[in-house]
PDB file of C-alpha atoms in Angstrom:
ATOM      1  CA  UNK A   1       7.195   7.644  25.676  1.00 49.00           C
ATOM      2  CA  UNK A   2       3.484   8.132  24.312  1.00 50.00           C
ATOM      3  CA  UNK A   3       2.599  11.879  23.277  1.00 55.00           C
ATOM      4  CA  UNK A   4       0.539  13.281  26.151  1.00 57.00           C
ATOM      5  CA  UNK A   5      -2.458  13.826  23.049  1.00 58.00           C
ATOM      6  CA  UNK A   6      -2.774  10.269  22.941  1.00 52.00           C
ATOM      7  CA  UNK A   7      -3.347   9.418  26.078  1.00 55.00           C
ATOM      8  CA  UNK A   8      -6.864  10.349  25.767  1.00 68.00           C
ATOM      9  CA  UNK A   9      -7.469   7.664  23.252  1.00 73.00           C
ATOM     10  CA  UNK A  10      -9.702   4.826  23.851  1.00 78.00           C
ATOM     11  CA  UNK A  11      -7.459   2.459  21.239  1.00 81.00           C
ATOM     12  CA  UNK A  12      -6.884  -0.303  23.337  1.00 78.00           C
ATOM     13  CA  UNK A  13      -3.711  -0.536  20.860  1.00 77.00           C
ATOM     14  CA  UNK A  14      -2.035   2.893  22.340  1.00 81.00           C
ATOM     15  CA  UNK A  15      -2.845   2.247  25.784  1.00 80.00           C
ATOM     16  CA  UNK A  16      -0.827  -0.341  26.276  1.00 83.00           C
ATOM     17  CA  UNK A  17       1.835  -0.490  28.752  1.00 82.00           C
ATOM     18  CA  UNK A  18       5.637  -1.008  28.131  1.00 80.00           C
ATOM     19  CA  UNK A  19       7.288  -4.084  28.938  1.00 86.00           C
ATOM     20  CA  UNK A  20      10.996  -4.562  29.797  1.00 90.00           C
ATOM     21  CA  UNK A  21      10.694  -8.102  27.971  1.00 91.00           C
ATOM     22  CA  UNK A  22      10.120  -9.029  24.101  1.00 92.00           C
ATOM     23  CA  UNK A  23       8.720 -12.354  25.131  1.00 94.00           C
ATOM     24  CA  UNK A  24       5.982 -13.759  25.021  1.00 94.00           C
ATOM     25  CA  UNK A  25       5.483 -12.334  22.001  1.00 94.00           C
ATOM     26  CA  UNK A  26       1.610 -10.346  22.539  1.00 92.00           C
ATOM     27  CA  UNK A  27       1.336  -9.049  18.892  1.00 93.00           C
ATOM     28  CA  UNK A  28       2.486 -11.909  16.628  1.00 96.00           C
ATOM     29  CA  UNK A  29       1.329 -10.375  13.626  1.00 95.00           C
ATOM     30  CA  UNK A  30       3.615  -7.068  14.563  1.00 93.00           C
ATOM     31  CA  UNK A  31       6.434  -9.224  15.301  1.00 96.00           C
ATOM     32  CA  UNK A  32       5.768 -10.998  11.936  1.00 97.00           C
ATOM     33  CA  UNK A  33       5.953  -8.249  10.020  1.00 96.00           C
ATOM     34  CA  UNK A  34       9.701  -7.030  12.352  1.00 96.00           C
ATOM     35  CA  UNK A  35      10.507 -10.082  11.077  1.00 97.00           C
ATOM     36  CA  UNK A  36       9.793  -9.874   7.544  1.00 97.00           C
ATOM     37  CA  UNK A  37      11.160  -6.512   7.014  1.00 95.00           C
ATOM     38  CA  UNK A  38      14.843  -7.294   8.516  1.00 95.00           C
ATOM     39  CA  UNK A  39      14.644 -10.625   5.901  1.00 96.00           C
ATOM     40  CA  UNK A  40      15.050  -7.838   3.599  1.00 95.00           C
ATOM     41  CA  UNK A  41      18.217  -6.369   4.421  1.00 94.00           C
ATOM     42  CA  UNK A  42      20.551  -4.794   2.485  1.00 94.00           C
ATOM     43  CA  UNK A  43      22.920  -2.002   2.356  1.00 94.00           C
ATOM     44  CA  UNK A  44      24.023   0.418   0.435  1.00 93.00           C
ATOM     45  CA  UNK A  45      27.717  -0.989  -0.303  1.00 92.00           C
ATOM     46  CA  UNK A  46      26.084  -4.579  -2.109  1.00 94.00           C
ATOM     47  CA  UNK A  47      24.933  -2.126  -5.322  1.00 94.00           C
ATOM     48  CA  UNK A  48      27.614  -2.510  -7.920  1.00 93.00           C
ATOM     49  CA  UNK A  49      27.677   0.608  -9.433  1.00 91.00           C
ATOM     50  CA  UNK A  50      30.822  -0.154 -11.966  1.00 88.00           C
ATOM     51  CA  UNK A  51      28.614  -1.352 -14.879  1.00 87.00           C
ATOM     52  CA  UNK A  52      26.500   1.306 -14.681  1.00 90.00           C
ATOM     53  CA  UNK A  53      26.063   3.589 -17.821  1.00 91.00           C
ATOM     54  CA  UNK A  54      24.473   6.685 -16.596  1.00 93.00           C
ATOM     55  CA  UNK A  55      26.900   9.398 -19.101  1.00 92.00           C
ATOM     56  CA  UNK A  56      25.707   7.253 -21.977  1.00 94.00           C
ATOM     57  CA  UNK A  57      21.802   7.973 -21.095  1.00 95.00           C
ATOM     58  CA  UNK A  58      20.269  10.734 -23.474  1.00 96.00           C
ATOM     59  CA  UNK A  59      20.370  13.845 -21.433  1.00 94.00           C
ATOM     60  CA  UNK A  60      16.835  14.578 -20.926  1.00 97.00           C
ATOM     61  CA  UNK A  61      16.757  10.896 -18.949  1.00 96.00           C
ATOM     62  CA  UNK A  62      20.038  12.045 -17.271  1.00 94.00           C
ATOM     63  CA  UNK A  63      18.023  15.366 -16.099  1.00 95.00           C
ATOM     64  CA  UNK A  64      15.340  13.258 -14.724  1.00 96.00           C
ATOM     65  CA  UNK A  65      17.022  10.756 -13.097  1.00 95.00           C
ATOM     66  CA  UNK A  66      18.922  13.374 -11.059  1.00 94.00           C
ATOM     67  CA  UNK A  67      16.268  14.843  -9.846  1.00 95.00           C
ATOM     68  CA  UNK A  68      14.493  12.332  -9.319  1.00 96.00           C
ATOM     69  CA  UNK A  69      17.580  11.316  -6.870  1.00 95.00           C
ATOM     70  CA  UNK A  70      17.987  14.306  -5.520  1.00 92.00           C
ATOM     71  CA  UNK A  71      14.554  14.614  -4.445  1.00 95.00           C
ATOM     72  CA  UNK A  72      14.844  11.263  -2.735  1.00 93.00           C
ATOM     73  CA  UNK A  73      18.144  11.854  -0.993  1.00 90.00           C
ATOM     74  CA  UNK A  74      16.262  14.443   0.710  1.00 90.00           C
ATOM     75  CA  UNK A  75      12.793  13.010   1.066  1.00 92.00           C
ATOM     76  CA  UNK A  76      13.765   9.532   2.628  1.00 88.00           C
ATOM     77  CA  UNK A  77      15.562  12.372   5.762  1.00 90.00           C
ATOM     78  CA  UNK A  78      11.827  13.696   6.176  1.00 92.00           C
ATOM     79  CA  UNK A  79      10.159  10.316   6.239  1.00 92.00           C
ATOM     80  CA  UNK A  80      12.898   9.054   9.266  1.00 91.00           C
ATOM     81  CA  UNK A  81      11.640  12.314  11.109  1.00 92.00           C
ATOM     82  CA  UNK A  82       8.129  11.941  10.497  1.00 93.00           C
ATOM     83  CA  UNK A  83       8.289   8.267  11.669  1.00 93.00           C
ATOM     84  CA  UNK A  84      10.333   9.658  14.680  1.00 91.00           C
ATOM     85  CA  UNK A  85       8.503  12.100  15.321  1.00 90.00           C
ATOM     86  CA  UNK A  86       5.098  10.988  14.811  1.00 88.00           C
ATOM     87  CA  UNK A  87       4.930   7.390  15.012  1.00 87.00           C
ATOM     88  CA  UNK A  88       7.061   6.204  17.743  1.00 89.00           C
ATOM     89  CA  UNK A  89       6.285   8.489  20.298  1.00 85.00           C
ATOM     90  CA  UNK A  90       2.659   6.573  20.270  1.00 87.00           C
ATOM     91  CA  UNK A  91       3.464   3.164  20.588  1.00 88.00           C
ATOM     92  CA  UNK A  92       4.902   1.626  23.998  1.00 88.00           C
ATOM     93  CA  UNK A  93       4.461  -2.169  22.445  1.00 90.00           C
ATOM     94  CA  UNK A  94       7.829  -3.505  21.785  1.00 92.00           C
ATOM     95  CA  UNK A  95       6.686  -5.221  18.110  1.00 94.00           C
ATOM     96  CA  UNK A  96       5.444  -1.658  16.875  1.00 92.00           C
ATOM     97  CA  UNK A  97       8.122  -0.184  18.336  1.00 92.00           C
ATOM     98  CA  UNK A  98      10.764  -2.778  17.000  1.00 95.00           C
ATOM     99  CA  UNK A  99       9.329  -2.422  13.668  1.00 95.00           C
ATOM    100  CA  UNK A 100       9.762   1.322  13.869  1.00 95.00           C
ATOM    101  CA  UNK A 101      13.354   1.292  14.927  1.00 95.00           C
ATOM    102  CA  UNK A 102      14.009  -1.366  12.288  1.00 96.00           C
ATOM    103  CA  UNK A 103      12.296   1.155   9.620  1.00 94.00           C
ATOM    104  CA  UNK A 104      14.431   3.431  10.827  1.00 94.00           C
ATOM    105  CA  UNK A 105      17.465   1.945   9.806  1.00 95.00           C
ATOM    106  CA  UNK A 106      16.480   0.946   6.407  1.00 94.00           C
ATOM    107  CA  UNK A 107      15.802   4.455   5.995  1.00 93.00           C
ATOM    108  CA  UNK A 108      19.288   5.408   6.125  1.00 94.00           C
ATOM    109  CA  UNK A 109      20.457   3.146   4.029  1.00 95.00           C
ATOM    110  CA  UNK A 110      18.800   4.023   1.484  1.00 94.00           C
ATOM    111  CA  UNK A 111      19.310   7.856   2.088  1.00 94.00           C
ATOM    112  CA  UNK A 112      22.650   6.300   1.817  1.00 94.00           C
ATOM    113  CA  UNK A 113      22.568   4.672  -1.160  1.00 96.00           C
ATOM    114  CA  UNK A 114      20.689   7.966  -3.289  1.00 95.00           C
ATOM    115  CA  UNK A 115      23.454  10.016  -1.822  1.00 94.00           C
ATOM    116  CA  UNK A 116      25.968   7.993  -3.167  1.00 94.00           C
ATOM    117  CA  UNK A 117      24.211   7.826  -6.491  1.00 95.00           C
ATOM    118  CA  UNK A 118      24.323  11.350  -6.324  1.00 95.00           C
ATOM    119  CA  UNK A 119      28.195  11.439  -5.917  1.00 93.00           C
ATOM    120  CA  UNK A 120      28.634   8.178  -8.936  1.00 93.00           C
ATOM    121  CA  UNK A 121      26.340   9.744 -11.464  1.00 92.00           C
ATOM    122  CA  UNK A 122      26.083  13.623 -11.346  1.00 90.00           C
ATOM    123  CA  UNK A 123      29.166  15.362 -11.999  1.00 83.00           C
ATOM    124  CA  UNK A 124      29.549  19.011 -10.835  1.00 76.00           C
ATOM    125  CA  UNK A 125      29.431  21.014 -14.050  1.00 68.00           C
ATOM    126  CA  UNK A 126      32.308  23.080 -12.499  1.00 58.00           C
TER     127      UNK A 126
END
C-alpha cells in the first residue's frame, strides 16, 4: 500500500507496518481526530432547500454564487483524488488511514450537495 518513494523515508510515522486489527488503539490522537470528524456527519438530503430565495438575489450575487458553486462542485472531485492519490497510498496505520477513508466520504457529500445546488438554483437559460 505505501508508494515505493516513501519507503526510503526515515519517518518512523510511514514506516510503520499494517495491522489486520484496529485495537489497541497505537495513535490515540489519530483515532481522536476519526472520531471527531464522523461526530460531524451530515448529508446532503438534511439541507432544506424550500425556503431558499436564490431568484430574488440581485443578479450580480446570483453570478457569483454560481460560480462560486460551480467551481466547488468540481474542486471538492480533485481534492478526493489528491487525497487518494497522494495521501493514502503513504500511510499503512489504520487511524490515518481510517481518517482518510472517512474524509473521503464527506467529500462526496458535499460534491453532492454543490451539485444539487447547482440543479435548485441555476436554471438553464435555454
Amino acid at each position: 500500500m505505501v508508494n515505493d518513494e516513501k519507503r526510503t523515508t526515515t519517518e518512523p510515522f510511514l514506516l510503520e507496518k499494517e495491522r489486520n486489527s484496529l485495537f489497541p488503539i497505537r495513535h490515540p490522537d489519530l483515532y481522536n481526530a476519526y472520531l471527531a470528524h464522523r461526530s460531524a456527519f451530515w448529508t446532503e438530503q438534511e439541507v432544506l432547500l424550500s425556503a431558499d430565495e436564490f431568484d430574488s438575489l440581485p443578479e450580480d450575487a446570483q453570478f457569483y454564487l454560481s460560480n462560486v458553486l460551480g467551481f466547488f462542485a468540481k474542486s471538492d472531485m480533485l481534492v478526493n483524488s489528491n487525497i487518494d492519490e497522494r495521501f493514502l497510498g503513504d500511510f499503512e496505520n489504520n487511524e490515518t488511514r481510517m481518517f482518510y477513508h472517512y474524509q473521503l466520504m464527506a467529500e462526496d457529500v458535499h460534491t453532492a450537495q454543490y451539485q444539487r445546488l447547482i440543479e435548485v438554483y441555476i436554471k438553464d437559460p435555454a
